Short mmCIF file of C-alpha atoms in Angstrom, two decimals:
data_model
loop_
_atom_site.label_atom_id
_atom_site.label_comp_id
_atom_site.label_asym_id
_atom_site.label_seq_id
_atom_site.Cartn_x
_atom_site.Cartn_y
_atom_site.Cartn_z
CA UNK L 22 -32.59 3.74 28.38
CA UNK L 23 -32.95 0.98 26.28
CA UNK L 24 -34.13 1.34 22.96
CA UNK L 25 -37.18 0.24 22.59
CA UNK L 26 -37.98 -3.15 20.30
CA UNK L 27 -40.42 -4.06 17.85
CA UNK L 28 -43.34 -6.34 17.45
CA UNK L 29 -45.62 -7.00 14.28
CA UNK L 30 -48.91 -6.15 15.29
CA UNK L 31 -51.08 -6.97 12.04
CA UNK L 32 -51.12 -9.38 9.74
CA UNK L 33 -52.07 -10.28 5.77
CA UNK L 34 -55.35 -11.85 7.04
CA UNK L 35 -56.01 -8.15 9.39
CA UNK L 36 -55.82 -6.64 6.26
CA UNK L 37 -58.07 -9.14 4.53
CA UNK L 38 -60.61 -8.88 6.90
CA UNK L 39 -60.64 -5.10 6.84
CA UNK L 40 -59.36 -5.00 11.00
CA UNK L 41 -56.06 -3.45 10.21
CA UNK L 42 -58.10 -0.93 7.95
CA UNK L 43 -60.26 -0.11 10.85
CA UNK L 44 -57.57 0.40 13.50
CA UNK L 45 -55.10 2.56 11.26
CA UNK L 46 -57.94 4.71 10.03
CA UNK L 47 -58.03 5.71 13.99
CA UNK L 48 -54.49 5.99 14.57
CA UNK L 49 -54.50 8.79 12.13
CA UNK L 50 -57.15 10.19 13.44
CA UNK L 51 -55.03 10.67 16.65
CA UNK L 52 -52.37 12.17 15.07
CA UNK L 53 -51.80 15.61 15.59
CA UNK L 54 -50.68 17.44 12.13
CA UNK L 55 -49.12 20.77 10.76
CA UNK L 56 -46.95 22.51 8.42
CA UNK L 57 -43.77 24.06 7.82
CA UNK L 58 -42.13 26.26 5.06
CA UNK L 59 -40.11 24.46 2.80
CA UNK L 60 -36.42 25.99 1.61
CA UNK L 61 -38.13 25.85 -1.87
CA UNK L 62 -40.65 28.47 -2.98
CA UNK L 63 -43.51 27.89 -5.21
CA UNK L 64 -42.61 27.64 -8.85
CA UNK L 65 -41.44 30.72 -10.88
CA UNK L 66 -44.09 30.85 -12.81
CA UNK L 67 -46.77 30.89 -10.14
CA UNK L 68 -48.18 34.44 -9.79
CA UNK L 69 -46.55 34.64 -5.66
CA UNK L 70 -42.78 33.85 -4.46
CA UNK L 71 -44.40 32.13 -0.90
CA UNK L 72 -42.59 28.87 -0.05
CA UNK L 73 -43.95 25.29 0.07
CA UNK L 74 -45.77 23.99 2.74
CA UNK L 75 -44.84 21.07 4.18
CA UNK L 76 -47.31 18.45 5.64
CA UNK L 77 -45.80 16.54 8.83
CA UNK L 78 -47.44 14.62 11.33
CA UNK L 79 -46.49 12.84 15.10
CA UNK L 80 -47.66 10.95 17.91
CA UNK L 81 -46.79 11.36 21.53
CA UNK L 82 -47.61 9.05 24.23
CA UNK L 83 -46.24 10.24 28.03
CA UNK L 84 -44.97 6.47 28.24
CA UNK L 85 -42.34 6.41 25.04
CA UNK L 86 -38.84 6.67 25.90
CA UNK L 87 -37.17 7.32 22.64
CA UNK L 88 -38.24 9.12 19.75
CA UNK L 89 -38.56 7.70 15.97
CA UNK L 90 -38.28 9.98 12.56
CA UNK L 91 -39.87 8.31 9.34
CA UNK L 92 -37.99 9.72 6.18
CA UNK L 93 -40.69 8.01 3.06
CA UNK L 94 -39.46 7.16 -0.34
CA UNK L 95 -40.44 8.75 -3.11
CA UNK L 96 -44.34 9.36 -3.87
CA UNK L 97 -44.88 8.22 -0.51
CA UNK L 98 -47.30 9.82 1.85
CA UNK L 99 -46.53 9.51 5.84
CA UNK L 100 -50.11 8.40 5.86
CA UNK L 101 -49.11 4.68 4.20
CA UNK L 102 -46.73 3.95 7.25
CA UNK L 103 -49.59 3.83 9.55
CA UNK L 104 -49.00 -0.41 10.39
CA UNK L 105 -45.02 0.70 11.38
CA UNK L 106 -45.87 4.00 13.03
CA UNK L 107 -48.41 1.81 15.08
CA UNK L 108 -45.75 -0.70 15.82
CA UNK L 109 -43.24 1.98 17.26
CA UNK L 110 -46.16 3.69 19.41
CA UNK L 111 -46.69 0.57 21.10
CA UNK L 112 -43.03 -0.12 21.42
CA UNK L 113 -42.41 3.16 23.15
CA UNK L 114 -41.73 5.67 20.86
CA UNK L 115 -43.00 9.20 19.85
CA UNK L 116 -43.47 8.87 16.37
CA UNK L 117 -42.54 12.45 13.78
CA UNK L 118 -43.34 11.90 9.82
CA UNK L 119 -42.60 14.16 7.04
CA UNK L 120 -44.36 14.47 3.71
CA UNK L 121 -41.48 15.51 1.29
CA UNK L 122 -42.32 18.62 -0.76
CA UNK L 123 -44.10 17.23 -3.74
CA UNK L 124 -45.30 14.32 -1.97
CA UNK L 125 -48.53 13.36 0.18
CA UNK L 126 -50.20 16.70 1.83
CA UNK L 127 -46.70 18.57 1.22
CA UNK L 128 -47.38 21.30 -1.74
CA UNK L 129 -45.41 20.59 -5.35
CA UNK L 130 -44.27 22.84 -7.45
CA UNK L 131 -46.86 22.89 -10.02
CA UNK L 132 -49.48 22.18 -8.02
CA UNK L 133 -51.50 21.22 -11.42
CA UNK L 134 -49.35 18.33 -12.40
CA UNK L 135 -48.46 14.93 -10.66
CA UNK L 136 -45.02 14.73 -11.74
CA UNK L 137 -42.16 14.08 -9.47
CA UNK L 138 -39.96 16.85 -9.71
CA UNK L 139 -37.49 18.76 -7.31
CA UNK L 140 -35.19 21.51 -8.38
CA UNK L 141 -32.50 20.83 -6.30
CA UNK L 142 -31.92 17.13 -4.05
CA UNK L 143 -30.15 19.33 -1.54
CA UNK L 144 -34.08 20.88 -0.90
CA UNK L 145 -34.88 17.86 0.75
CA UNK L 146 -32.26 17.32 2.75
CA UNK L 147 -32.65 20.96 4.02
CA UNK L 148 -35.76 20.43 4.79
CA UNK L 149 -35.70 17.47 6.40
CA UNK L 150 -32.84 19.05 8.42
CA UNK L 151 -35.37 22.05 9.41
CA UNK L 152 -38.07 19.66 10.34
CA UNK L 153 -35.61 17.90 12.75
CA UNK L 154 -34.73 21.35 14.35
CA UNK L 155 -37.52 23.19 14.24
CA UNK L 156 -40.26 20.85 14.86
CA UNK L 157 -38.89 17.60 16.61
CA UNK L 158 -36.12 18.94 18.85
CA UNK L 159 -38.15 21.53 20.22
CA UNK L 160 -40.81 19.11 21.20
CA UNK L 161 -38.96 16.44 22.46
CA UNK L 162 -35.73 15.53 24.03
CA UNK L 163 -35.68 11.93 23.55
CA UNK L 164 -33.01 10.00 22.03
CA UNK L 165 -33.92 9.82 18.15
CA UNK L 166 -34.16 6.70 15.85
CA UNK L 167 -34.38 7.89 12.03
CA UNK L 168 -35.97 5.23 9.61
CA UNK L 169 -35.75 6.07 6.10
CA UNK L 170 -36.68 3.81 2.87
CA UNK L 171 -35.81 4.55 -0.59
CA UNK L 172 -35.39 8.23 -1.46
CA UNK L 173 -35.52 9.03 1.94
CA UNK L 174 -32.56 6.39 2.55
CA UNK L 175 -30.88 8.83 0.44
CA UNK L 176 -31.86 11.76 1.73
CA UNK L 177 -30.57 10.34 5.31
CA UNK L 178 -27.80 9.70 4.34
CA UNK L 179 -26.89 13.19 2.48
CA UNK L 180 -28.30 14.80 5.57
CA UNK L 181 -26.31 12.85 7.77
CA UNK L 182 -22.74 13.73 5.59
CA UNK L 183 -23.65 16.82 5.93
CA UNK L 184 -24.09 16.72 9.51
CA UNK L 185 -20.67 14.76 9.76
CA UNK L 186 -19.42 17.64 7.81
CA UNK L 187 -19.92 20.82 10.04
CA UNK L 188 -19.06 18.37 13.21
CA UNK L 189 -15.73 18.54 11.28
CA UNK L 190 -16.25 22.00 10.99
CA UNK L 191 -17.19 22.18 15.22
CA UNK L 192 -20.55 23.36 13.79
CA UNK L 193 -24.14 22.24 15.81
CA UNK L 194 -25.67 19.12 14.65
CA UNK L 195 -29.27 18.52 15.14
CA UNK L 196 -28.82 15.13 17.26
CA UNK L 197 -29.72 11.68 15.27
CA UNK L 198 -28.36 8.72 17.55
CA UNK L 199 -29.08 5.52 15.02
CA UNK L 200 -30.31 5.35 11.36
CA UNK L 201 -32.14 2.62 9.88
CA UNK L 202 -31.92 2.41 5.69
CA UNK L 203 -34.63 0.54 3.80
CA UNK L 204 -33.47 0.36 0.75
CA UNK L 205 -32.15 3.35 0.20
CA UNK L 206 -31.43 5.14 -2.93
CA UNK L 207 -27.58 5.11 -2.82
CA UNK L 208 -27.94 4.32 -6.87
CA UNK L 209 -30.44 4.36 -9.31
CA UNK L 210 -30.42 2.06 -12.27
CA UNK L 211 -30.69 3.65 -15.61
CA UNK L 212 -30.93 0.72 -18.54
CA UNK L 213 -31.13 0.14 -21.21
CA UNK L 214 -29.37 3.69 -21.01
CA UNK L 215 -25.62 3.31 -19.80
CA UNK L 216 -25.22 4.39 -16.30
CA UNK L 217 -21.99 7.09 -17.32
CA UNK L 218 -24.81 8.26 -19.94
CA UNK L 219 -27.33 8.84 -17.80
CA UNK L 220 -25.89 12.10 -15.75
CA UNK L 221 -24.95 14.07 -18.12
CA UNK L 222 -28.13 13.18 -20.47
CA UNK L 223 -30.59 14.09 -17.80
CA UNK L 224 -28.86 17.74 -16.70
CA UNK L 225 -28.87 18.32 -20.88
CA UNK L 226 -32.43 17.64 -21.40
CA UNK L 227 -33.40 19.00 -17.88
CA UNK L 228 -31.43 22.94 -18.87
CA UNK L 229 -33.43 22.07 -22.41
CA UNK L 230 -36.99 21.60 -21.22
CA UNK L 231 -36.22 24.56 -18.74
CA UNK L 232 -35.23 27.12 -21.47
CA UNK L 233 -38.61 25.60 -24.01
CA UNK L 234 -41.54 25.22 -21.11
CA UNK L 235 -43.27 26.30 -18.35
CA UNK L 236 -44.16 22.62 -17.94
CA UNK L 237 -41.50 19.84 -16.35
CA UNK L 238 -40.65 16.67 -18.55
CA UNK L 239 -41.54 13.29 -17.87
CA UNK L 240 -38.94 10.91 -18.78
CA UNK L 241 -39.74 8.70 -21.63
CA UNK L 242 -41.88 6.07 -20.49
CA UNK L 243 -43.66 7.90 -17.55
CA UNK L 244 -46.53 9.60 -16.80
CA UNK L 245 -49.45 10.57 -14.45
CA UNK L 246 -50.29 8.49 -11.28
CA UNK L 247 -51.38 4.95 -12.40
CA UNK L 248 -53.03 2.06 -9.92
CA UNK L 249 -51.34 -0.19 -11.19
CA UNK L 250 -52.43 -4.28 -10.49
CA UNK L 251 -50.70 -6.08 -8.25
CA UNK L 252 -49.94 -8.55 -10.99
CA UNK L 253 -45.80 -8.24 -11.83
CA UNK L 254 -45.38 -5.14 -9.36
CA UNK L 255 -41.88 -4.35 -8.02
CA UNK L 256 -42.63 -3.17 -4.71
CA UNK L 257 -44.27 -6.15 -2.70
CA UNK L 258 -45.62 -9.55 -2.54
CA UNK L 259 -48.22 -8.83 -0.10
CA UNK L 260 -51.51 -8.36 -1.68
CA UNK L 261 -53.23 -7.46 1.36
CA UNK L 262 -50.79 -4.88 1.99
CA UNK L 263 -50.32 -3.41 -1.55
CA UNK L 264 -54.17 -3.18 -1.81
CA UNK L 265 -54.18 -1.44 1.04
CA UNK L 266 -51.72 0.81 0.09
CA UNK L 267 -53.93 1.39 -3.36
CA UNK L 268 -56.87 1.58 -1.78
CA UNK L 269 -55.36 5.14 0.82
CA UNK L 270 -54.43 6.61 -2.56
CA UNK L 271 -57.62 6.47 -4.56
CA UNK L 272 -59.43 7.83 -0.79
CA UNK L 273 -56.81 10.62 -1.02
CA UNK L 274 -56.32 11.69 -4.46
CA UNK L 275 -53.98 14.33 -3.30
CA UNK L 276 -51.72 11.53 -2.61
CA UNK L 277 -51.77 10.46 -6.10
CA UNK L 278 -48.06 11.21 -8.01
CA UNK L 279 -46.87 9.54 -11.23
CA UNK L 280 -43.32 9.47 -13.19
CA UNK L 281 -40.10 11.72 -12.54
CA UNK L 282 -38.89 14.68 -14.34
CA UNK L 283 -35.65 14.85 -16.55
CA UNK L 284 -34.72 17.39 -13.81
CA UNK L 285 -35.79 14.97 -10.71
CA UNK L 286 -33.11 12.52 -12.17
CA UNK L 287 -30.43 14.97 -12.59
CA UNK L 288 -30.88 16.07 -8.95
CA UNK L 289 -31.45 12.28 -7.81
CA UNK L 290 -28.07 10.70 -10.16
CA UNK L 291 -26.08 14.24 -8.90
CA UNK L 292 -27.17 13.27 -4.88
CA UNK L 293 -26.47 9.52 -5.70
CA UNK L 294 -22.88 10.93 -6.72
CA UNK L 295 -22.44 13.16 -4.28
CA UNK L 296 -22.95 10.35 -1.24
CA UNK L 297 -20.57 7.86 -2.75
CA UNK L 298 -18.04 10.52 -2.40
CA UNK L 299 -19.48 12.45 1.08
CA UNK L 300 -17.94 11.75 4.82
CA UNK L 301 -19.12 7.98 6.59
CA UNK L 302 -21.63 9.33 9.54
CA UNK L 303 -19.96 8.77 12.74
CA UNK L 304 -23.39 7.03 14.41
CA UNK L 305 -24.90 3.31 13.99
CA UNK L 306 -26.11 2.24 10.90
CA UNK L 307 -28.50 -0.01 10.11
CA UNK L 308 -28.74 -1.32 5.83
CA UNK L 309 -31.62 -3.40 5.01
CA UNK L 310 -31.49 -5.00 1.64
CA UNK L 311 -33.90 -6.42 -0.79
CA UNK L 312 -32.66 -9.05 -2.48
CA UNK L 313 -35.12 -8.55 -5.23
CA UNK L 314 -34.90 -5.08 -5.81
CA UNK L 315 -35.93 -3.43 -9.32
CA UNK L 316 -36.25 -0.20 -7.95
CA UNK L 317 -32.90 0.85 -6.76
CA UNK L 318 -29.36 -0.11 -7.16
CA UNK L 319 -28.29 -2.62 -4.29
CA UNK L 320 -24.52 -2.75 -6.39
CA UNK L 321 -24.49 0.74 -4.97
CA UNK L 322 -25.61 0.32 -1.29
CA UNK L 323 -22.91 -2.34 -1.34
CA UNK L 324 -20.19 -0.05 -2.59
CA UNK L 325 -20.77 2.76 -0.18
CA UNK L 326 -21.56 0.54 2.92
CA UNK L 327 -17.90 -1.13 2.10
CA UNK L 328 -16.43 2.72 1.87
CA UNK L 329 -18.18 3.47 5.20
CA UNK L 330 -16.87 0.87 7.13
CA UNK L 331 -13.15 1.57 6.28
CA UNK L 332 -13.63 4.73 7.92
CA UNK L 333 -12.00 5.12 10.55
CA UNK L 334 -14.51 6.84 12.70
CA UNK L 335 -17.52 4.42 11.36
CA UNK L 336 -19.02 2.48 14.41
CA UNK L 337 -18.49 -1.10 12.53
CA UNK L 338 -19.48 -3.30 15.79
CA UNK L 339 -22.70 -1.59 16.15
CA UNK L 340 -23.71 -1.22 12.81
CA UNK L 341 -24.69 -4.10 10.57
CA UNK L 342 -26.00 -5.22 6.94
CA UNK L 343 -28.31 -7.63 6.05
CA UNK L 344 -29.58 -8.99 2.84
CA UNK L 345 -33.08 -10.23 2.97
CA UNK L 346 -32.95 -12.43 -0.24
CA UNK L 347 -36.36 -12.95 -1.32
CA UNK L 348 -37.66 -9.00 -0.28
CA UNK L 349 -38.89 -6.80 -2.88
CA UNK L 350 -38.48 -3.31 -2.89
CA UNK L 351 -40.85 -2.21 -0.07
CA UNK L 352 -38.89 -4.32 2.53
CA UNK L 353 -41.78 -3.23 5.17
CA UNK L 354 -45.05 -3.68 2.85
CA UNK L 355 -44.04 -7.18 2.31
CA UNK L 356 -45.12 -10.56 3.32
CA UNK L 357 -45.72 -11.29 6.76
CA UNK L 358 -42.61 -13.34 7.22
CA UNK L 359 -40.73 -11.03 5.27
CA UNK L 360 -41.95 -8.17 7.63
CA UNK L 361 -41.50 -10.06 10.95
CA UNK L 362 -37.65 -10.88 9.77
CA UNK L 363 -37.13 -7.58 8.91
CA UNK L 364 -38.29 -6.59 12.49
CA UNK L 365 -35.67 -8.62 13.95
CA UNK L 366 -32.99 -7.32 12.46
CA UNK L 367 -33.74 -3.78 13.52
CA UNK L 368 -33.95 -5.24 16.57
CA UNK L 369 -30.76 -6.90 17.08
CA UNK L 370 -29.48 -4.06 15.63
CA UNK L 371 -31.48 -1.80 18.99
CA UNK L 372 -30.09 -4.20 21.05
CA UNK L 373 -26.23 -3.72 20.64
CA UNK L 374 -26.58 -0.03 20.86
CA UNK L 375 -25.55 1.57 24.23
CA UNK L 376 -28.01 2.50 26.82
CA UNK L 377 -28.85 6.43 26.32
CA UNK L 378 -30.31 8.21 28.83
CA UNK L 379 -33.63 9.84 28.50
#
């Protein structure tokens, strides 16, 4: 097999018109959808100990060939990567998407408050390990693709040491053949506070506000969900396709999740440590780059990319890194030709990996 390429299928002017709008509405409506328990339970103070739910939803046509995991960044819902999940589906893939627990459909842990909060990074990646072996596998035995942007670049990436890990150990792995990175969070920038500051700060206030309230801390500076203008945004210069993106947010409110915790950056700084120092995965590796990035630390991506491939079990010929210099954040929200370069690089990146069989 072959893995299977992709095409843009929309552009700006789809989304202008309101066609786009119209089609993804009923590709979501074809989805089929369900839930999970998350490692985490429900927070202590809520009156029962049951465990999160988590939201997840897939596609599969008979015709796909290979299999593609979405891993979203943080506040994302699966619902907003309805223009790529349509891409891969025509492509040939079968298409599985996670809501992280706190995140889209997923339950949080106060279910009353929009903050972004986790009590422990490792959560995700467990979870995200459980939803590739108790959900995916089970369903499919297709070679699988996993895409991740942002947080869930991270998450990857910690799931994927991990995984490199108990291989070391001769322990099962749950089967990932490639991973693409969107700008993942390999580093999170912390000014005006200094970055050796920032650790150590966070755990202190996050121990503090645990001890003094039932209630999680927003960091200074942060709040409740905001729709926020297009005007000076970090994550795109697509209008069309930020509005869009707005637009799915205020039609489901549950979506809606504003600032971080003191404890969701202790967690997120502790995971950012912990891959800088964890095992290179032994599969293909794909790092996308935006050159304009304000959201996470590119510095960082560079440093442990350059510690991966002196590995000496890290596939350098078939992995690759590319810096797409005038990208913002959301490498895959952006402009039209932005989106359509992007595209090729995963591409030539499907292209030089060997021919799995189905």
């Amino acid at each position: 097999m072959q893995w299977p390429e992709f095409k843009a299928q929309f552009f700006g002017t789809d989304f202008a018109s309101g066609r786009a709008t119209l089609a993804l509405a009923e590709l979501w409506q074809q989805a089929t959808h369900g839930t999970f328990d998350s490692v985490s339970k429900l927070s202590r103070h809520h009156a029962t100990s049951n465990r999160l739910q988590l939201h997840y939803s897939y596609w599969q046509p008979e015709s796909a060939t290979a299999a593609l995991v979405l891993i979203p960044g943080r506040i994302e819902a699966g619902h907003k990567y309805l223009e790529l999940i349509n891409e891969a589906l025509l492509a040939g893939y079968q298409v599985y998407v996670l809501d992280h627990q706190g995140q889209g459909a997923s339950e949080r842990l106060d279910s009353q408050s929009q903050i972004g909060d986790v009590r422990d990074f490792d959560d995700y990646v467990a979870d995200l390990a459980n939803f590739i072996q108790q959900i995916i596998k089970p369903k499919t035995n297709l070679p699988l693709l996993a895409l991740a942007h942002s947080m869930g670049g991270g998450i990857l990436c910690r799931y994927l040491q991990q995984e490199r890990q108990q291989e070391m150990q001769q322990q099962p792995h749950h089967g990932v053949a490639a991973a693409i990175f969107c700008s993942p969070m390999w580093g999170i920038p912390t000014h005006p506070l200094p970055h050796a500051l920032a650790l150590p700060l966070s755990r202190v206030v996050s121990q503090l506000n645990q001890r003094c309230s039932q209630q999680s801390w927003y960091i200074p500076g942060q709040g409740p969900y905001q729709d926020r203008p297009f005007a000076n945004n970090d994550l795109s210069q697509c209008v069309e396709r930020y509005q869009w993106f707005r637009s799915l947010y205020q039609q489901f409110p549950a979506y809606q999740l504003g600032g971080i915790s003191w404890r969701w950056l202790a967690q997120a700084l502790t995971a950012c440590q912990q891959m800088q120092k964890g095992p290179a995965p032994q599969l293909p590796c794909l790092l996308l780059q935006a050159g304009a990035d304000q959201v996470v630390d590119n510095a960082a991506q560079t440093k442990l990319w350059q510690r991966f491939s002196q590995s000496s079990d890290w596939p350098t010929a078939l992995s690759a890194q590319h810096l797409l210099a005038d990208a913002r954040h959301e490498i895959l929200f952006e402009t039209d030709e932005i989106r359509v370069l992007a595209l090729s690089k995963i591409n030539q990146f499907l292209q030089k990996l060997p021919v799995t069989g189905s």
